[in-house]
Amino acid sequence: GAGVSQSPRYKVAKRGQDVALRCDPISGHVSLFWYQQALGQGPEFLTYFQNEAQLDKSGLPSDRFFAERPEGSVSTLKIQRTQQEDSAVYLCASSLKQGLAKNIQYFGAGTRLSVL
Amino acid sequence: KNEVEQSPQNLTAQEGEFITINCSYSVGISALHWLQQHPGGGIVSLFMLSSGKKKHGRLIATINIQEKHSSLHITASHPRDSAVYICAASTAGGGGSQGNLIFGKGTKLSVKP
């Protein structure tokens, strides 16, 4: 596809349910980032992949959050036993080169997660 | 104190006005990004700059490295410019880290016809 694609666009989960959010980056992009954006706030970094390697997961808020990119393209962010504070928009971004230095990131439209 | 601060938080302008959004940062950066976020969540990268000034159409971004300050200007504003504008700093990284992208909270711009 032409851009970064995320699915689903909206997800409503009951507290305690597990959810999986998908990101299809731009083909050939080496770097993939996940961000969490709470209502009225700027996005906050969750984790970073360079190809299939998860090089930085320092932003994951708890061990209920898990991300993978097994073949270096599509990535999945999984949240186990969802809590109300997990409600946010989850943004995925990809960039052509590795790392952040002077690389433009291309963002998906996000998945809005609401935990009831 | 946030590492990336934007002002104002909210801005209402009349069509045609010249608009300035400010961003100050306290971290070492490799680049400074300006992003546009429309309702519904989609984020578009407007500028990435590490020095000087860049211009694209009616948008101008400037950065002063010594003062750790950047501005986004919109000339001849139009209602379609209404969006949230976000400043984000690419940190310099080091020690094996690839760095990080630290976002401001955004400036919500509404341009009235």
Coordinates of N, CA and C in Angstrom, one line a residue:
Chain A
G1 N 0.8 -1.2 0.0 CA 0.0 0.0 0.0 C 0.9 1.3 0.0
A2 N 0.2 2.4 -0.2 CA 0.9 3.6 -0.3 C 1.4 4.1 1.0
G3 N 0.7 3.9 2.1 CA 1.0 4.4 3.4 C 1.0 3.4 4.5
V4 N 1.2 3.8 5.7 CA 1.1 2.9 6.9 C -0.3 2.6 7.2
S5 N -0.6 1.4 7.3 CA -2.0 1.0 7.5 C -2.1 0.3 8.9
Q6 N -3.1 0.7 9.6 CA -3.4 0.2 11.0 C -4.8 -0.4 11.0
S7 N -4.9 -1.5 11.7 CA -6.2 -2.1 11.9 C -6.3 -2.8 13.3
P8 N -7.5 -2.8 13.9 CA -8.7 -2.1 13.4 C -8.5 -0.6 13.7
R9 N -9.4 0.2 13.1 CA -9.4 1.7 13.4 C -9.9 2.0 14.8
Y10 N -10.9 1.2 15.2 CA -11.5 1.4 16.5 C -11.7 0.0 17.2
K11 N -11.4 0.0 18.5 CA -11.6 -1.3 19.2 C -12.2 -1.0 20.6
V12 N -13.2 -1.6 20.9 CA -13.8 -1.5 22.2 C -13.6 -2.8 22.9
A13 N -13.0 -2.8 24.1 CA -12.7 -4.0 24.8 C -13.3 -3.9 26.2
K14 N -13.7 -5.0 26.8 CA -14.1 -5.1 28.2 C -12.8 -5.2 29.0
R15 N -12.8 -4.6 30.2 CA -11.7 -4.7 31.1 C -11.3 -6.1 31.3
G16 N -10.0 -6.5 31.1 CA -9.5 -7.8 31.3 C -9.4 -8.6 30.0
Q17 N -9.9 -8.1 29.0 CA -9.8 -8.7 27.6 C -8.5 -8.5 27.0
D18 N -8.0 -9.4 26.2 CA -6.7 -9.2 25.5 C -7.1 -8.6 24.1
V19 N -6.2 -7.7 23.6 CA -6.4 -7.1 22.3 C -5.1 -7.2 21.5
A20 N -5.3 -7.2 20.2 CA -4.1 -7.2 19.3 C -4.3 -6.1 18.2
L21 N -3.4 -5.3 18.1 CA -3.4 -4.2 17.1 C -2.4 -4.4 16.0
R22 N -2.8 -4.2 14.8 CA -1.9 -4.5 13.7 C -1.4 -3.3 13.0
C23 N -0.2 -3.3 12.5 CA 0.4 -2.2 11.8 C 1.1 -2.8 10.5
D24 N 0.7 -2.3 9.3 CA 1.4 -2.6 8.1 C 2.2 -1.4 7.7
P25 N 3.5 -1.5 7.8 CA 4.3 -0.3 7.4 C 4.4 -0.2 5.9
I26 N 5.0 0.9 5.5 CA 5.3 1.1 4.1 C 6.4 0.1 3.7
S27 N 6.1 -0.6 2.6 CA 7.0 -1.6 2.1 C 8.4 -1.2 2.0
G28 N 9.3 -2.0 2.6 CA 10.7 -1.7 2.5 C 11.3 -0.8 3.6
H29 N 10.4 -0.3 4.5 CA 10.8 0.5 5.6 C 11.4 -0.3 6.7
V30 N 12.6 0.1 7.1 CA 13.4 -0.7 8.0 C 12.9 -0.5 9.5
S31 N 12.6 0.8 9.8 CA 12.2 1.1 11.2 C 10.7 1.1 11.4
L32 N 10.3 0.7 12.5 CA 8.9 0.7 12.9 C 8.7 1.1 14.3
F33 N 7.8 2.1 14.6 CA 7.7 2.6 15.9 C 6.2 2.5 16.3
W34 N 6.0 2.2 17.6 CA 4.7 2.3 18.2 C 4.6 3.4 19.2
Y35 N 3.5 4.2 19.2 CA 3.3 5.3 20.1 C 1.9 5.2 20.8
Q36 N 1.8 5.7 21.9 CA 0.5 5.7 22.6 C 0.1 7.2 22.8
Q37 N -1.1 7.6 22.4 CA -1.5 9.0 22.5 C -2.8 9.0 23.4
A38 N -2.7 9.5 24.6 CA -3.9 9.7 25.4 C -4.6 11.0 25.0
L39 N -5.9 11.0 25.3 CA -6.7 12.1 24.9 C -6.1 13.5 25.3
G40 N -6.0 14.4 24.4 CA -5.5 15.7 24.7 C -4.0 15.8 24.9
Q41 N -3.3 14.7 24.7 CA -1.8 14.7 24.9 C -1.1 14.4 23.6
G42 N 0.2 14.7 23.6 CA 1.0 14.3 22.4 C 1.3 12.8 22.5
P43 N 1.7 12.2 21.4 CA 2.0 10.8 21.4 C 3.2 10.5 22.3
E44 N 3.3 9.3 22.9 CA 4.4 8.9 23.7 C 5.0 7.6 23.2
F45 N 6.3 7.5 23.1 CA 7.0 6.4 22.6 C 6.7 5.1 23.4
L46 N 6.5 4.0 22.6 CA 6.3 2.7 23.3 C 7.5 1.8 23.0
T47 N 7.7 1.6 21.7 CA 8.7 0.6 21.3 C 9.2 0.8 19.9
Y48 N 10.4 0.3 19.5 CA 11.0 0.5 18.2 C 11.6 -0.8 17.7
F49 N 11.3 -1.1 16.4 CA 11.9 -2.2 15.7 C 12.8 -1.7 14.6
Q50 N 13.9 -2.4 14.5 CA 14.7 -2.3 13.3 C 14.7 -3.7 12.6
N51 N 14.0 -3.7 11.5 CA 13.6 -5.0 10.8 C 12.8 -5.8 11.9
E52 N 13.3 -7.1 12.1 CA 12.5 -7.9 13.1 C 13.0 -7.7 14.5
A53 N 14.1 -7.0 14.7 CA 14.7 -6.9 16.0 C 14.0 -5.7 16.8
Q54 N 13.6 -6.0 18.0 CA 13.0 -5.0 18.9 C 14.1 -4.4 19.7
L55 N 14.6 -3.2 19.2 CA 15.8 -2.6 19.8 C 15.5 -1.8 21.0
D56 N 14.3 -1.4 21.2 CA 14.0 -0.5 22.3 C 12.5 -0.7 22.7
K57 N 12.3 -1.2 23.9 CA 11.0 -1.3 24.4 C 10.8 -0.6 25.7
S58 N 11.6 0.4 25.9 CA 11.6 1.1 27.2 C 10.3 1.9 27.5
G59 N 9.5 2.2 26.4 CA 8.3 2.9 26.6 C 7.1 2.1 27.0
L60 N 7.2 0.8 26.9 CA 6.1 -0.1 27.2 C 5.7 0.1 28.7
P61 N 4.4 0.5 29.0 CA 4.1 0.8 30.3 C 4.1 -0.3 31.3
S62 N 3.9 -1.5 30.9 CA 3.9 -2.6 31.8 C 4.1 -3.9 31.0
D63 N 4.3 -5.0 31.8 CA 4.5 -6.3 31.1 C 3.3 -6.9 30.4
R64 N 2.2 -6.1 30.5 CA 0.9 -6.5 29.8 C 1.0 -6.2 28.3
F65 N 2.0 -5.3 28.0 CA 2.2 -4.8 26.6 C 3.3 -5.6 26.0
F66 N 3.0 -6.1 24.8 CA 4.0 -6.9 24.1 C 3.9 -6.6 22.6
A67 N 5.0 -6.4 21.9 CA 5.0 -6.1 20.5 C 5.9 -7.1 19.8
E68 N 5.6 -7.4 18.5 CA 6.4 -8.2 17.7 C 6.4 -7.8 16.3
R69 N 7.4 -8.2 15.5 CA 7.5 -7.9 14.1 C 8.3 -9.1 13.5
P70 N 7.8 -10.3 13.5 CA 8.5 -11.5 13.3 C 9.2 -11.6 11.9
E71 N 8.7 -11.0 10.9 CA 9.3 -11.1 9.6 C 9.8 -9.8 9.1
G72 N 9.9 -8.8 10.0 CA 10.5 -7.5 9.6 C 9.5 -6.6 8.8
S73 N 8.3 -7.0 8.8 CA 7.3 -6.1 8.0 C 6.2 -5.8 9.0
V74 N 5.1 -6.6 8.9 CA 3.9 -6.3 9.7 C 4.3 -6.5 11.2
S75 N 3.7 -5.6 12.0 CA 3.9 -5.6 13.5 C 2.6 -5.7 14.2
T76 N 2.6 -6.4 15.3 CA 1.4 -6.5 16.2 C 1.8 -6.0 17.6
L77 N 0.9 -5.2 18.1 CA 1.0 -4.7 19.5 C -0.1 -5.4 20.2
K78 N 0.3 -6.2 21.3 CA -0.7 -6.9 22.0 C -0.8 -6.4 23.4
I79 N -2.0 -6.2 23.9 CA -2.2 -5.8 25.3 C -3.0 -6.8 26.0
Q80 N -2.4 -7.4 27.1 CA -3.1 -8.4 27.8 C -3.9 -7.8 29.0
R81 N -5.0 -8.4 29.3 CA -5.8 -8.0 30.5 C -5.9 -6.5 30.5
T82 N -6.6 -6.0 29.5 CA -6.7 -4.5 29.4 C -7.3 -3.9 30.6
Q83 N -6.8 -2.7 30.9 CA -7.3 -1.8 31.9 C -7.8 -0.5 31.3
Q84 N -8.7 0.2 32.1 CA -9.2 1.4 31.6 C -8.2 2.4 31.2
E85 N -7.1 2.4 31.9 CA -6.0 3.4 31.6 C -5.3 3.1 30.3
D86 N -5.6 2.0 29.7 CA -5.0 1.6 28.4 C -5.7 2.3 27.3
S87 N -6.9 2.9 27.6 CA -7.7 3.6 26.6 C -6.9 4.7 26.0
A88 N -6.7 4.7 24.7 CA -5.8 5.7 24.0 C -5.9 5.4 22.5
V89 N -5.2 6.3 21.7 CA -5.0 6.0 20.3 C -3.6 5.4 20.2
Y90 N -3.5 4.3 19.6 CA -2.1 3.7 19.4 C -1.7 3.9 17.9
L91 N -0.6 4.6 17.8 CA -0.1 5.0 16.5 C 1.1 4.2 16.1
C92 N 1.2 3.9 14.9 CA 2.3 3.2 14.3 C 3.0 4.1 13.3
A93 N 4.3 4.1 13.2 CA 5.0 4.9 12.2 C 6.1 4.0 11.7
S94 N 6.5 4.3 10.4 CA 7.6 3.6 9.9 C 8.5 4.6 9.2
S95 N 9.8 4.3 9.0 CA 10.7 5.1 8.3 C 11.7 4.3 7.5
L96 N 12.2 4.9 6.5 CA 13.0 4.1 5.5 C 14.3 3.5 6.1
K97 N 14.9 4.4 6.9 CA 16.2 4.0 7.4 C 16.2 3.6 8.9
Q98 N 17.3 3.1 9.4 CA 17.3 2.7 10.8 C 17.4 3.9 11.7
G99 N 16.9 3.8 12.9 CA 17.0 4.8 13.9 C 16.2 6.1 13.6
L100 N 16.5 7.1 14.4 CA 15.7 8.3 14.3 C 16.5 9.5 13.7
A101 N 17.8 9.4 13.6 CA 18.6 10.6 13.2 C 18.2 11.0 11.8
K102 N 17.5 12.2 11.8 CA 17.1 12.8 10.5 C 16.3 11.9 9.6
N103 N 15.5 11.1 10.2 CA 14.6 10.2 9.4 C 13.2 10.7 9.5
I104 N 12.5 10.9 8.4 CA 11.1 11.2 8.5 C 10.3 10.0 8.8
Q105 N 9.4 10.1 9.8 CA 8.5 9.0 10.1 C 7.1 9.2 9.4
Y106 N 6.6 8.1 8.9 CA 5.3 8.2 8.2 C 4.3 7.4 9.2
F107 N 3.2 8.1 9.5 CA 2.3 7.6 10.5 C 1.1 7.0 9.9
G108 N 0.6 6.0 10.6 CA -0.7 5.4 10.3 C -1.8 6.3 11.0
A109 N -3.0 6.0 10.7 CA -4.2 6.7 11.2 C -4.4 6.4 12.6
G110 N -3.9 5.3 13.1 CA -4.0 4.9 14.5 C -5.2 4.0 14.8
T111 N -5.1 3.3 15.9 CA -6.2 2.5 16.4 C -6.7 3.1 17.7
R112 N -8.0 3.5 17.8 CA -8.5 4.1 19.0 C -9.1 2.9 19.8
L113 N -8.4 2.7 21.0 CA -8.8 1.6 21.9 C -9.6 2.2 23.1
S114 N -10.8 1.7 23.3 CA -11.6 2.1 24.4 C -11.8 0.9 25.3
V115 N -11.4 1.0 26.6 CA -11.6 -0.1 27.5 C -12.7 0.2 28.5
L116 N -13.7 -0.6 28.5 CA -14.9 -0.3 29.3 C -14.8 -1.0 30.7
Chain B
K1 N 8.5 19.4 34.4 CA 8.5 20.2 33.1 C 8.7 19.2 32.0
N2 N 7.9 19.3 30.9 CA 8.0 18.5 29.8 C 9.3 18.9 29.0
E3 N 9.9 17.9 28.3 CA 11.1 18.2 27.6 C 10.8 19.0 26.3
V4 N 9.6 18.9 25.8 CA 9.2 19.6 24.6 C 7.9 20.4 25.0
E5 N 8.0 21.7 24.9 CA 6.9 22.5 25.3 C 6.4 23.3 24.1
Q6 N 5.1 23.4 23.9 CA 4.5 24.1 22.8 C 3.6 25.2 23.4
S7 N 3.5 26.3 22.6 CA 2.6 27.3 22.9 C 2.1 28.0 21.6
P8 N 0.8 28.5 21.6 CA -0.1 28.2 22.6 C -0.7 26.8 22.6
Q9 N -1.5 26.5 23.5 CA -2.2 25.2 23.5 C -3.4 25.2 22.5
N10 N -4.1 26.3 22.5 CA -5.2 26.5 21.6 C -5.1 27.8 20.9
L11 N -5.4 27.9 19.7 CA -5.3 29.1 18.9 C -6.5 29.2 17.9
T12 N -7.2 30.3 18.0 CA -8.3 30.6 17.0 C -7.9 31.8 16.2
A13 N -8.0 31.7 14.9 CA -7.6 32.8 14.0 C -8.7 33.0 13.0
Q14 N -8.7 34.2 12.4 CA -9.6 34.5 11.3 C -8.9 34.1 10.0
E15 N -9.6 33.7 9.0 CA -9.0 33.3 7.7 C -8.2 34.5 7.2
G16 N -7.0 34.2 6.7 CA -6.1 35.2 6.2 C -5.0 35.6 7.2
E17 N -5.2 35.4 8.5 CA -4.2 35.8 9.5 C -2.9 35.0 9.4
F18 N -1.9 35.7 9.8 CA -0.6 35.0 9.9 C -0.5 34.4 11.3
I19 N -0.1 33.1 11.3 CA -0.1 32.3 12.5 C 1.3 31.9 12.9
T20 N 1.6 31.9 14.2 CA 2.8 31.4 14.7 C 2.6 30.4 15.9
I21 N 3.2 29.3 15.8 CA 3.2 28.3 16.9 C 4.6 28.1 17.3
N22 N 4.8 28.1 18.6 CA 6.2 28.0 19.2 C 6.5 26.7 19.8
C23 N 7.7 26.3 19.8 CA 8.2 25.0 20.4 C 9.5 25.3 21.1
S24 N 9.6 24.9 22.3 CA 10.9 25.0 23.0 C 11.2 23.6 23.6
Y25 N 12.5 23.3 23.5 CA 12.9 21.9 24.0 C 14.1 22.0 24.8
S26 N 14.3 21.0 25.7 CA 15.4 21.1 26.7 C 16.4 19.9 26.5
V27 N 16.1 19.1 25.5 CA 17.0 17.9 25.2 C 17.9 18.2 24.0
G28 N 19.0 17.4 24.0 CA 19.9 17.5 22.8 C 19.2 16.8 21.6
I29 N 19.1 17.4 20.5 CA 18.4 16.9 19.4 C 19.3 16.6 18.2
S30 N 18.8 15.7 17.3 CA 19.4 15.5 16.0 C 18.5 16.1 15.0
A31 N 17.3 16.3 15.3 CA 16.3 17.0 14.3 C 15.1 17.4 15.1
L32 N 14.4 18.3 14.5 CA 13.1 18.8 15.1 C 12.0 18.6 14.0
H33 N 10.9 18.0 14.4 CA 9.9 17.7 13.5 C 8.6 18.5 13.8
W34 N 8.0 19.0 12.8 CA 6.6 19.5 12.9 C 5.6 18.6 12.2
L35 N 4.6 18.2 12.9 CA 3.6 17.3 12.4 C 2.2 17.9 12.5
Q36 N 1.3 17.4 11.6 CA 0.0 17.9 11.5 C -0.9 16.7 11.8
Q37 N -1.9 16.9 12.7 CA -2.8 15.8 13.1 C -4.2 16.3 12.9
H38 N -4.9 15.6 12.0 CA -6.3 16.0 11.7 C -7.2 15.2 12.6
P39 N -8.4 15.6 12.8 CA -9.4 14.8 13.6 C -9.5 13.5 13.0
G40 N -9.6 12.4 13.8 CA -9.5 11.1 13.3 C -8.2 10.4 13.5
G41 N -7.2 11.2 13.8 CA -5.9 10.7 14.2 C -4.8 10.7 13.2
G42 N -5.0 10.9 11.9 CA -3.9 10.8 11.0 C -2.9 11.8 11.2
I43 N -1.6 11.5 11.2 CA -0.5 12.4 11.4 C 0.3 12.5 10.1
V44 N 0.6 13.7 9.7 CA 1.4 14.0 8.5 C 2.6 14.7 8.9
S45 N 3.8 14.3 8.4 CA 5.0 15.0 8.7 C 5.1 16.3 7.8
L46 N 5.2 17.4 8.4 CA 5.3 18.7 7.7 C 6.8 19.0 7.4
F47 N 7.5 19.1 8.4 CA 8.9 19.5 8.3 C 9.8 18.6 9.2
M48 N 11.0 18.4 8.8 CA 12.1 17.9 9.7 C 13.3 18.8 9.4
L49 N 13.7 19.5 10.5 CA 14.8 20.4 10.3 C 15.8 20.3 11.5
S50 N 17.1 20.6 11.2 CA 18.1 20.6 12.2 C 18.8 22.0 12.3
S51 N 18.5 22.8 11.3 CA 19.1 24.2 11.4 C 18.3 25.1 10.4
G52 N 18.4 26.4 10.7 CA 17.9 27.3 9.7 C 16.4 27.4 9.5
K53 N 15.9 27.3 8.3 CA 14.6 27.6 7.9 C 14.2 26.7 6.8
K54 N 12.9 26.2 6.8 CA 12.4 25.5 5.6 C 11.0 26.1 5.3
K55 N 10.7 26.0 4.0 CA 9.4 26.6 3.5 C 8.7 25.6 2.6
H56 N 7.4 25.4 2.8 CA 6.7 24.6 1.9 C 5.3 25.2 1.7
G57 N 5.1 25.8 0.6 CA 3.8 26.5 0.3 C 3.6 27.7 1.3
R58 N 2.5 27.6 2.1 CA 2.3 28.7 3.0 C 2.9 28.4 4.4
L59 N 3.6 27.3 4.5 CA 4.1 26.9 5.8 C 5.6 27.2 5.8
I60 N 6.1 27.8 7.0 CA 7.5 28.0 7.2 C 7.9 27.5 8.6
A61 N 9.0 26.8 8.7 CA 9.5 26.4 9.9 C 10.9 26.9 10.1
T62 N 11.1 27.4 11.3 CA 12.5 27.9 11.7 C 12.9 27.2 12.9
I63 N 14.3 27.2 13.1 CA 14.8 26.6 14.3 C 16.0 27.4 14.7
N64 N 16.2 27.7 16.0 CA 17.4 28.4 16.6 C 18.0 27.4 17.5
I65 N 19.1 26.7 17.1 CA 19.7 25.7 17.9 C 20.2 26.2 19.2
Q66 N 20.8 27.4 19.2 CA 21.4 28.0 20.4 C 20.3 28.2 21.5
E67 N 19.2 28.7 21.0 CA 18.1 29.0 22.0 C 17.2 27.8 22.2
K68 N 17.4 26.7 21.5 CA 16.5 25.5 21.6 C 15.1 25.9 21.4
H69 N 14.8 26.5 20.3 CA 13.5 27.0 20.0 C 13.2 26.9 18.5
S70 N 12.0 26.5 18.2 CA 11.5 26.4 16.8 C 10.1 27.0 16.7
S71 N 9.8 27.6 15.5 CA 8.5 28.1 15.3 C 8.0 27.6 14.0
L72 N 6.7 27.4 13.9 CA 5.9 27.1 12.7 C 5.0 28.3 12.4
H73 N 5.2 28.8 11.2 CA 4.4 29.9 10.7 C 3.4 29.4 9.6
I74 N 2.2 30.0 9.6 CA 1.3 29.7 8.5 C 0.9 31.1 8.0
T75 N 1.2 31.3 6.7 CA 0.8 32.6 6.1 C -0.6 32.4 5.4
A76 N -1.3 33.5 5.4 CA -2.7 33.5 4.7 C -3.5 32.3 5.1
S77 N -3.7 32.2 6.4 CA -4.3 31.0 7.0 C -5.7 30.7 6.4
H78 N -6.1 29.5 6.3 CA -7.4 29.0 5.7 C -8.0 28.0 6.6
P79 N -9.4 28.0 6.6 CA -10.1 27.0 7.4 C -9.5 25.6 7.3
R80 N -9.1 25.2 6.1 CA -8.5 23.8 6.0 C -7.2 23.6 6.7
D81 N -6.6 24.7 7.2 CA -5.4 24.5 8.1 C -5.8 24.1 9.5
S82 N -7.1 24.1 9.8 CA -7.5 23.7 11.2 C -7.1 22.3 11.5
A83 N -6.3 22.1 12.5 CA -5.8 20.8 12.9 C -5.0 21.0 14.2
V84 N -4.4 19.9 14.7 CA -3.5 20.0 15.8 C -2.1 19.9 15.2
Y85 N -1.2 20.9 15.6 CA 0.1 20.9 15.1 C 1.0 20.5 16.3
I86 N 1.9 19.5 16.0 CA 2.7 18.9 17.0 C 4.2 19.1 16.7
C87 N 4.9 19.5 17.7 CA 6.4 19.6 17.6 C 7.0 18.3 18.2
A88 N 8.0 17.8 17.6 CA 8.6 16.6 18.2 C 10.1 16.6 18.0
A89 N 10.8 16.3 19.0 CA 12.3 16.3 19.0 C 12.9 15.0 18.9
S90 N 13.7 14.7 17.9 CA 14.5 13.5 17.8 C 15.7 13.7 18.7
T91 N 15.8 12.9 19.7 CA 16.9 13.0 20.6 C 18.1 12.4 20.0
A92 N 19.3 12.9 20.5 CA 20.5 12.5 19.8 C 20.9 11.1 19.9
G93 N 20.4 10.4 20.9 CA 20.8 9.0 21.1 C 22.2 8.9 21.7
G94 N 22.8 7.8 21.4 CA 24.2 7.6 22.0 C 24.2 6.4 22.9
G95 N 25.4 5.8 23.1 CA 25.5 4.7 23.9 C 24.8 3.5 23.4
G96 N 24.7 3.4 22.0 CA 24.0 2.3 21.4 C 22.5 2.5 21.2
S97 N 22.0 3.6 21.8 CA 20.5 3.9 21.6 C 20.3 4.6 20.3
Q98 N 19.2 4.3 19.7 CA 18.9 5.0 18.5 C 18.2 6.3 18.7
G99 N 18.1 6.7 20.0 CA 17.4 7.9 20.3 C 15.9 7.8 20.4
N100 N 15.2 8.8 20.6 CA 13.8 8.8 20.8 C 13.2 10.0 20.2
L101 N 11.8 9.9 20.0 CA 11.1 11.0 19.4 C 10.2 11.5 20.6
I102 N 10.4 12.7 21.1 CA 9.7 13.2 22.2 C 8.7 14.3 21.7
F103 N 7.4 14.1 21.9 CA 6.4 15.0 21.4 C 6.0 16.1 22.3
G104 N 5.7 17.2 21.8 CA 4.9 18.2 22.6 C 3.5 17.8 22.6
K105 N 2.7 18.5 23.4 CA 1.3 18.2 23.6 C 0.4 18.7 22.4
G106 N 1.0 19.5 21.6 CA 0.2 19.9 20.4 C -0.4 21.3 20.6
T107 N -0.7 21.9 19.5 CA -1.4 23.2 19.5 C -2.6 23.0 18.6
K108 N -3.8 23.2 19.2 CA -5.0 23.0 18.4 C -5.4 24.3 17.7
L109 N -5.3 24.3 16.4 CA -5.6 25.5 15.6 C -7.0 25.5 15.0
S110 N -7.7 26.5 15.1 CA -9.0 26.6 14.4 C -9.0 27.9 13.6
V111 N -9.2 27.8 12.4 CA -9.2 29.0 11.5 C -10.7 29.2 11.0
K112 N -11.2 30.3 11.4 CA -12.6 30.7 11.1 C -12.7 31.4 9.8
P113 N -13.8 31.1 9.0 CA -13.9 31.8 7.7 C -14.4 33.2 7.9

